[in-house]
Amino acid sequence: MIKTIIIALTALFLPATAMATQDSVVIVTSAGSQPTAIGAADYFTGSVKVDSRFQRSSPARIGGGVVSFDAGARTAWHTHPLGQTLMVTSGTGWVQQWNSEIQSIKTGDVVWIPPGVKHWHGASASQPLVHIAISESLEGSSVTWMEKVTENQYPR
């Protein structure tokens, strides 16, 4: 307990540079400085673009990006070993867990998908959707892709 308090107090009073390692630097990736990635046809249906992608190296394991779905576009069924958070920034869409009802999502909604839960998400049939997707890697993998969502599974 005393050791923890001393470490905490030291961190408060030492300059940040005294506690940082040689490799510790803040990195800013400017908006628009990365190319837009097109959602791979194996994993998406319809027009999907991914911007501002990031994947941090160990010991961090967080990654994500801004995903834009045209109306009717969606992911294939997939899982994440440590779960996924979606923050809807514009539009309307859907998310569905395997063998569960489809849930509507809209601007401002935050969606938590627990680890290992088979699901899909994407735009509604008539409106585009943009969300920030964040997930963590486990042993180098952040997603396991599965079969595509069929036309019968996708609501119209």
JSON list of C-alpha atoms in Angstrom, two decimals:
[
{"chain": "A", "resi": 1, "resn": "MET", "atom": "CA", "xyz": [0.00, 0.00, 0.00]},
{"chain": "A", "resi": 2, "resn": "ILE", "atom": "CA", "xyz": [2.77, 2.45, 0.96]},
{"chain": "A", "resi": 3, "resn": "LYS", "atom": "CA", "xyz": [4.70, 1.54, -2.20]},
{"chain": "A", "resi": 4, "resn": "THR", "atom": "CA", "xyz": [1.61, 2.25, -4.35]},
{"chain": "A", "resi": 5, "resn": "ILE", "atom": "CA", "xyz": [1.13, 5.65, -2.69]},
{"chain": "A", "resi": 6, "resn": "ILE", "atom": "CA", "xyz": [4.79, 6.57, -3.22]},
{"chain": "A", "resi": 7, "resn": "ILE", "atom": "CA", "xyz": [4.60, 5.60, -6.91]},
{"chain": "A", "resi": 8, "resn": "ALA", "atom": "CA", "xyz": [1.40, 7.61, -7.35]},
{"chain": "A", "resi": 9, "resn": "LEU", "atom": "CA", "xyz": [2.91, 10.68, -5.62]},
{"chain": "A", "resi": 10, "resn": "THR", "atom": "CA", "xyz": [6.09, 10.38, -7.68]},
{"chain": "A", "resi": 11, "resn": "ALA", "atom": "CA", "xyz": [4.02, 10.37, -10.87]},
{"chain": "A", "resi": 12, "resn": "LEU", "atom": "CA", "xyz": [2.25, 13.56, -9.75]},
{"chain": "A", "resi": 13, "resn": "PHE", "atom": "CA", "xyz": [5.41, 15.53, -9.04]},
{"chain": "A", "resi": 14, "resn": "LEU", "atom": "CA", "xyz": [7.88, 14.36, -11.68]},
{"chain": "A", "resi": 15, "resn": "PRO", "atom": "CA", "xyz": [7.77, 15.96, -15.11]},
{"chain": "A", "resi": 16, "resn": "ALA", "atom": "CA", "xyz": [6.10, 13.70, -17.66]},
{"chain": "A", "resi": 17, "resn": "THR", "atom": "CA", "xyz": [9.37, 13.38, -19.57]},
{"chain": "A", "resi": 18, "resn": "ALA", "atom": "CA", "xyz": [11.08, 11.90, -16.52]},
{"chain": "A", "resi": 19, "resn": "MET", "atom": "CA", "xyz": [8.62, 8.99, -16.46]},
{"chain": "A", "resi": 20, "resn": "ALA", "atom": "CA", "xyz": [8.44, 8.44, -20.24]},
{"chain": "A", "resi": 21, "resn": "THR", "atom": "CA", "xyz": [10.68, 6.02, -22.07]},
{"chain": "A", "resi": 22, "resn": "GLN", "atom": "CA", "xyz": [12.68, 6.90, -25.17]},
{"chain": "A", "resi": 23, "resn": "ASP", "atom": "CA", "xyz": [9.92, 5.37, -27.37]},
{"chain": "A", "resi": 24, "resn": "SER", "atom": "CA", "xyz": [7.03, 7.19, -25.68]},
{"chain": "A", "resi": 25, "resn": "VAL", "atom": "CA", "xyz": [5.73, 9.90, -27.97]},
{"chain": "A", "resi": 26, "resn": "VAL", "atom": "CA", "xyz": [2.26, 11.20, -28.71]},
{"chain": "A", "resi": 27, "resn": "ILE", "atom": "CA", "xyz": [1.28, 10.47, -32.30]},
{"chain": "A", "resi": 28, "resn": "VAL", "atom": "CA", "xyz": [-1.28, 12.58, -34.15]},
{"chain": "A", "resi": 29, "resn": "THR", "atom": "CA", "xyz": [-2.65, 11.19, -37.40]},
{"chain": "A", "resi": 30, "resn": "SER", "atom": "CA", "xyz": [-4.11, 14.11, -39.31]},
{"chain": "A", "resi": 31, "resn": "ALA", "atom": "CA", "xyz": [-7.63, 13.80, -40.70]},
{"chain": "A", "resi": 32, "resn": "GLY", "atom": "CA", "xyz": [-7.51, 12.80, -44.35]},
{"chain": "A", "resi": 33, "resn": "SER", "atom": "CA", "xyz": [-3.88, 11.69, -44.22]},
{"chain": "A", "resi": 34, "resn": "GLN", "atom": "CA", "xyz": [-4.74, 8.01, -44.68]},
{"chain": "A", "resi": 35, "resn": "PRO", "atom": "CA", "xyz": [-6.28, 6.53, -47.80]},
{"chain": "A", "resi": 36, "resn": "THR", "atom": "CA", "xyz": [-9.89, 5.39, -47.63]},
{"chain": "A", "resi": 37, "resn": "ALA", "atom": "CA", "xyz": [-10.17, 1.61, -47.62]},
{"chain": "A", "resi": 38, "resn": "ILE", "atom": "CA", "xyz": [-13.03, -0.03, -49.48]},
{"chain": "A", "resi": 39, "resn": "GLY", "atom": "CA", "xyz": [-14.83, -2.76, -47.51]},
{"chain": "A", "resi": 40, "resn": "ALA", "atom": "CA", "xyz": [-13.72, -6.12, -48.92]},
{"chain": "A", "resi": 41, "resn": "ALA", "atom": "CA", "xyz": [-16.46, -7.97, -50.80]},
{"chain": "A", "resi": 42, "resn": "ASP", "atom": "CA", "xyz": [-15.71, -11.10, -48.72]},
{"chain": "A", "resi": 43, "resn": "TYR", "atom": "CA", "xyz": [-16.74, -9.30, -45.52]},
{"chain": "A", "resi": 44, "resn": "PHE", "atom": "CA", "xyz": [-19.28, -6.67, -46.64]},
{"chain": "A", "resi": 45, "resn": "THR", "atom": "CA", "xyz": [-22.36, -6.40, -48.82]},
{"chain": "A", "resi": 46, "resn": "GLY", "atom": "CA", "xyz": [-22.88, -3.09, -50.63]},
{"chain": "A", "resi": 47, "resn": "SER", "atom": "CA", "xyz": [-20.71, 0.02, -50.61]},
{"chain": "A", "resi": 48, "resn": "VAL", "atom": "CA", "xyz": [-18.65, 0.35, -47.41]},
{"chain": "A", "resi": 49, "resn": "LYS", "atom": "CA", "xyz": [-15.69, 2.66, -46.76]},
{"chain": "A", "resi": 50, "resn": "VAL", "atom": "CA", "xyz": [-13.28, 2.63, -43.81]},
{"chain": "A", "resi": 51, "resn": "ASP", "atom": "CA", "xyz": [-11.39, 5.78, -42.80]},
{"chain": "A", "resi": 52, "resn": "SER", "atom": "CA", "xyz": [-9.07, 6.75, -39.96]},
{"chain": "A", "resi": 53, "resn": "ARG", "atom": "CA", "xyz": [-8.04, 3.15, -39.35]},
{"chain": "A", "resi": 54, "resn": "PHE", "atom": "CA", "xyz": [-5.80, 2.45, -36.41]},
{"chain": "A", "resi": 55, "resn": "GLN", "atom": "CA", "xyz": [-4.26, -0.57, -34.72]},
{"chain": "A", "resi": 56, "resn": "ARG", "atom": "CA", "xyz": [-1.94, -0.05, -31.79]},
{"chain": "A", "resi": 57, "resn": "SER", "atom": "CA", "xyz": [1.03, -2.27, -31.05]},
{"chain": "A", "resi": 58, "resn": "SER", "atom": "CA", "xyz": [1.69, -4.21, -27.88]},
{"chain": "A", "resi": 59, "resn": "PRO", "atom": "CA", "xyz": [1.19, -3.70, -25.02]},
{"chain": "A", "resi": 60, "resn": "ALA", "atom": "CA", "xyz": [-1.85, -1.83, -26.32]},
{"chain": "A", "resi": 61, "resn": "ARG", "atom": "CA", "xyz": [-4.30, -3.92, -28.32]},
{"chain": "A", "resi": 62, "resn": "ILE", "atom": "CA", "xyz": [-6.98, -1.43, -29.37]},
{"chain": "A", "resi": 63, "resn": "GLY", "atom": "CA", "xyz": [-7.90, -0.78, -32.97]},
{"chain": "A", "resi": 64, "resn": "GLY", "atom": "CA", "xyz": [-10.71, 0.59, -35.05]},
{"chain": "A", "resi": 65, "resn": "GLY", "atom": "CA", "xyz": [-11.85, 3.09, -37.62]},
{"chain": "A", "resi": 66, "resn": "VAL", "atom": "CA", "xyz": [-14.69, 5.15, -39.01]},
{"chain": "A", "resi": 67, "resn": "VAL", "atom": "CA", "xyz": [-16.94, 2.94, -41.13]},
{"chain": "A", "resi": 68, "resn": "SER", "atom": "CA", "xyz": [-19.40, 4.43, -43.65]},
{"chain": "A", "resi": 69, "resn": "PHE", "atom": "CA", "xyz": [-22.18, 2.25, -45.04]},
{"chain": "A", "resi": 70, "resn": "ASP", "atom": "CA", "xyz": [-24.31, 3.33, -48.00]},
{"chain": "A", "resi": 71, "resn": "ALA", "atom": "CA", "xyz": [-28.02, 2.50, -47.68]},
{"chain": "A", "resi": 72, "resn": "GLY", "atom": "CA", "xyz": [-28.42, -1.30, -47.73]},
{"chain": "A", "resi": 73, "resn": "ALA", "atom": "CA", "xyz": [-24.74, -1.98, -47.00]},
{"chain": "A", "resi": 74, "resn": "ARG", "atom": "CA", "xyz": [-23.72, -4.23, -44.10]},
{"chain": "A", "resi": 75, "resn": "THR", "atom": "CA", "xyz": [-21.07, -6.48, -42.62]},
{"chain": "A", "resi": 76, "resn": "ALA", "atom": "CA", "xyz": [-21.01, -10.25, -42.86]},
{"chain": "A", "resi": 77, "resn": "TRP", "atom": "CA", "xyz": [-21.67, -12.20, -39.68]},
{"chain": "A", "resi": 78, "resn": "HIS", "atom": "CA", "xyz": [-18.62, -12.01, -37.43]},
{"chain": "A", "resi": 79, "resn": "THR", "atom": "CA", "xyz": [-17.30, -12.16, -33.86]},
{"chain": "A", "resi": 80, "resn": "HIS", "atom": "CA", "xyz": [-14.68, -10.27, -31.85]},
{"chain": "A", "resi": 81, "resn": "PRO", "atom": "CA", "xyz": [-12.56, -12.11, -29.24]},
{"chain": "A", "resi": 82, "resn": "LEU", "atom": "CA", "xyz": [-12.70, -9.20, -26.77]},
{"chain": "A", "resi": 83, "resn": "GLY", "atom": "CA", "xyz": [-15.93, -7.57, -27.93]},
{"chain": "A", "resi": 84, "resn": "GLN", "atom": "CA", "xyz": [-16.65, -4.45, -29.96]},
{"chain": "A", "resi": 85, "resn": "THR", "atom": "CA", "xyz": [-18.02, -0.97, -29.33]},
{"chain": "A", "resi": 86, "resn": "LEU", "atom": "CA", "xyz": [-19.83, 0.95, -32.06]},
{"chain": "A", "resi": 87, "resn": "MET", "atom": "CA", "xyz": [-20.53, 4.67, -31.74]},
{"chain": "A", "resi": 88, "resn": "VAL", "atom": "CA", "xyz": [-23.07, 5.78, -34.34]},
{"chain": "A", "resi": 89, "resn": "THR", "atom": "CA", "xyz": [-22.10, 9.22, -35.64]},
{"chain": "A", "resi": 90, "resn": "SER", "atom": "CA", "xyz": [-24.74, 9.63, -38.35]},
{"chain": "A", "resi": 91, "resn": "GLY", "atom": "CA", "xyz": [-27.62, 7.87, -40.03]},
{"chain": "A", "resi": 92, "resn": "THR", "atom": "CA", "xyz": [-29.71, 4.88, -39.13]},
{"chain": "A", "resi": 93, "resn": "GLY", "atom": "CA", "xyz": [-29.07, 1.18, -39.30]},
{"chain": "A", "resi": 94, "resn": "TRP", "atom": "CA", "xyz": [-29.33, -2.17, -37.67]},
{"chain": "A", "resi": 95, "resn": "VAL", "atom": "CA", "xyz": [-27.38, -4.57, -35.50]},
{"chain": "A", "resi": 96, "resn": "GLN", "atom": "CA", "xyz": [-28.31, -8.18, -34.93]},
{"chain": "A", "resi": 97, "resn": "GLN", "atom": "CA", "xyz": [-27.00, -10.92, -32.71]},
{"chain": "A", "resi": 98, "resn": "TRP", "atom": "CA", "xyz": [-27.29, -14.46, -34.07]},
{"chain": "A", "resi": 99, "resn": "ASN", "atom": "CA", "xyz": [-30.72, -15.99, -33.26]},
{"chain": "A", "resi": 100, "resn": "SER", "atom": "CA", "xyz": [-31.99, -12.67, -31.84]},
{"chain": "A", "resi": 101, "resn": "GLU", "atom": "CA", "xyz": [-34.18, -9.83, -33.05]},
{"chain": "A", "resi": 102, "resn": "ILE", "atom": "CA", "xyz": [-32.73, -7.03, -35.19]},
{"chain": "A", "resi": 103, "resn": "GLN", "atom": "CA", "xyz": [-32.19, -3.81, -33.23]},
{"chain": "A", "resi": 104, "resn": "SER", "atom": "CA", "xyz": [-32.42, -0.35, -34.77]},
{"chain": "A", "resi": 105, "resn": "ILE", "atom": "CA", "xyz": [-29.48, 2.03, -34.22]},
{"chain": "A", "resi": 106, "resn": "LYS", "atom": "CA", "xyz": [-29.27, 5.76, -34.93]},
{"chain": "A", "resi": 107, "resn": "THR", "atom": "CA", "xyz": [-27.07, 8.83, -34.50]},
{"chain": "A", "resi": 108, "resn": "GLY", "atom": "CA", "xyz": [-25.78, 9.08, -30.94]},
{"chain": "A", "resi": 109, "resn": "ASP", "atom": "CA", "xyz": [-26.31, 5.43, -30.04]},
{"chain": "A", "resi": 110, "resn": "VAL", "atom": "CA", "xyz": [-23.47, 3.40, -28.52]},
{"chain": "A", "resi": 111, "resn": "VAL", "atom": "CA", "xyz": [-23.57, -0.36, -29.12]},
{"chain": "A", "resi": 112, "resn": "TRP", "atom": "CA", "xyz": [-21.65, -2.95, -27.08]},
{"chain": "A", "resi": 113, "resn": "ILE", "atom": "CA", "xyz": [-21.18, -6.39, -28.61]},
{"chain": "A", "resi": 114, "resn": "PRO", "atom": "CA", "xyz": [-19.77, -8.84, -26.02]},
{"chain": "A", "resi": 115, "resn": "PRO", "atom": "CA", "xyz": [-16.79, -11.10, -26.74]},
{"chain": "A", "resi": 116, "resn": "GLY", "atom": "CA", "xyz": [-17.52, -14.03, -29.04]},
{"chain": "A", "resi": 117, "resn": "VAL", "atom": "CA", "xyz": [-21.07, -12.92, -29.93]},
{"chain": "A", "resi": 118, "resn": "LYS", "atom": "CA", "xyz": [-21.90, -13.64, -33.57]},
{"chain": "A", "resi": 119, "resn": "HIS", "atom": "CA", "xyz": [-23.46, -10.52, -35.09]},
{"chain": "A", "resi": 120, "resn": "TRP", "atom": "CA", "xyz": [-23.71, -8.16, -38.06]},
{"chain": "A", "resi": 121, "resn": "HIS", "atom": "CA", "xyz": [-24.33, -4.42, -38.37]},
{"chain": "A", "resi": 122, "resn": "GLY", "atom": "CA", "xyz": [-24.88, -1.91, -41.13]},
{"chain": "A", "resi": 123, "resn": "ALA", "atom": "CA", "xyz": [-27.11, 0.70, -42.69]},
{"chain": "A", "resi": 124, "resn": "SER", "atom": "CA", "xyz": [-30.85, 0.49, -43.01]},
{"chain": "A", "resi": 125, "resn": "ALA", "atom": "CA", "xyz": [-32.27, -0.28, -46.45]},
{"chain": "A", "resi": 126, "resn": "SER", "atom": "CA", "xyz": [-33.12, 3.39, -47.08]},
{"chain": "A", "resi": 127, "resn": "GLN", "atom": "CA", "xyz": [-30.56, 5.39, -45.04]},
{"chain": "A", "resi": 128, "resn": "PRO", "atom": "CA", "xyz": [-26.75, 5.42, -44.85]},
{"chain": "A", "resi": 129, "resn": "LEU", "atom": "CA", "xyz": [-24.94, 4.81, -41.54]},
{"chain": "A", "resi": 130, "resn": "VAL", "atom": "CA", "xyz": [-21.57, 5.94, -40.18]},
{"chain": "A", "resi": 131, "resn": "HIS", "atom": "CA", "xyz": [-20.10, 4.53, -36.99]},
{"chain": "A", "resi": 132, "resn": "ILE", "atom": "CA", "xyz": [-16.81, 4.44, -35.17]},
{"chain": "A", "resi": 133, "resn": "ALA", "atom": "CA", "xyz": [-15.87, 0.80, -34.54]},
{"chain": "A", "resi": 134, "resn": "ILE", "atom": "CA", "xyz": [-13.48, -0.06, -31.72]},
{"chain": "A", "resi": 135, "resn": "SER", "atom": "CA", "xyz": [-12.24, -3.52, -30.77]},
{"chain": "A", "resi": 136, "resn": "GLU", "atom": "CA", "xyz": [-9.21, -5.13, -29.17]},
{"chain": "A", "resi": 137, "resn": "SER", "atom": "CA", "xyz": [-6.92, -7.82, -30.51]},
{"chain": "A", "resi": 138, "resn": "LEU", "atom": "CA", "xyz": [-6.32, -11.08, -28.74]},
{"chain": "A", "resi": 139, "resn": "GLU", "atom": "CA", "xyz": [-3.24, -12.96, -29.90]},
{"chain": "A", "resi": 140, "resn": "GLY", "atom": "CA", "xyz": [-3.07, -10.75, -32.99]},
{"chain": "A", "resi": 141, "resn": "SER", "atom": "CA", "xyz": [-6.71, -11.10, -34.06]},
{"chain": "A", "resi": 142, "resn": "SER", "atom": "CA", "xyz": [-9.58, -8.66, -33.53]},
{"chain": "A", "resi": 143, "resn": "VAL", "atom": "CA", "xyz": [-12.25, -10.27, -35.72]},
{"chain": "A", "resi": 144, "resn": "THR", "atom": "CA", "xyz": [-13.35, -13.63, -37.11]},
{"chain": "A", "resi": 145, "resn": "TRP", "atom": "CA", "xyz": [-15.37, -13.25, -40.30]},
{"chain": "A", "resi": 146, "resn": "MET", "atom": "CA", "xyz": [-18.14, -15.71, -41.17]},
{"chain": "A", "resi": 147, "resn": "GLU", "atom": "CA", "xyz": [-20.85, -16.07, -43.79]},
{"chain": "A", "resi": 148, "resn": "LYS", "atom": "CA", "xyz": [-22.60, -13.11, -45.38]},
{"chain": "A", "resi": 149, "resn": "VAL", "atom": "CA", "xyz": [-25.99, -11.89, -44.19]},
{"chain": "A", "resi": 150, "resn": "THR", "atom": "CA", "xyz": [-28.52, -13.26, -46.67]},
{"chain": "A", "resi": 151, "resn": "GLU", "atom": "CA", "xyz": [-31.20, -11.19, -48.38]},
{"chain": "A", "resi": 152, "resn": "ASN", "atom": "CA", "xyz": [-33.78, -13.08, -46.27]},
{"chain": "A", "resi": 153, "resn": "GLN", "atom": "CA", "xyz": [-31.96, -12.15, -43.03]},
{"chain": "A", "resi": 154, "resn": "TYR", "atom": "CA", "xyz": [-31.62, -8.46, -43.98]},
{"chain": "A", "resi": 155, "resn": "PRO", "atom": "CA", "xyz": [-34.79, -6.41, -43.34]},
{"chain": "A", "resi": 156, "resn": "ARG", "atom": "CA", "xyz": [-36.38, -4.42, -46.14]}
]
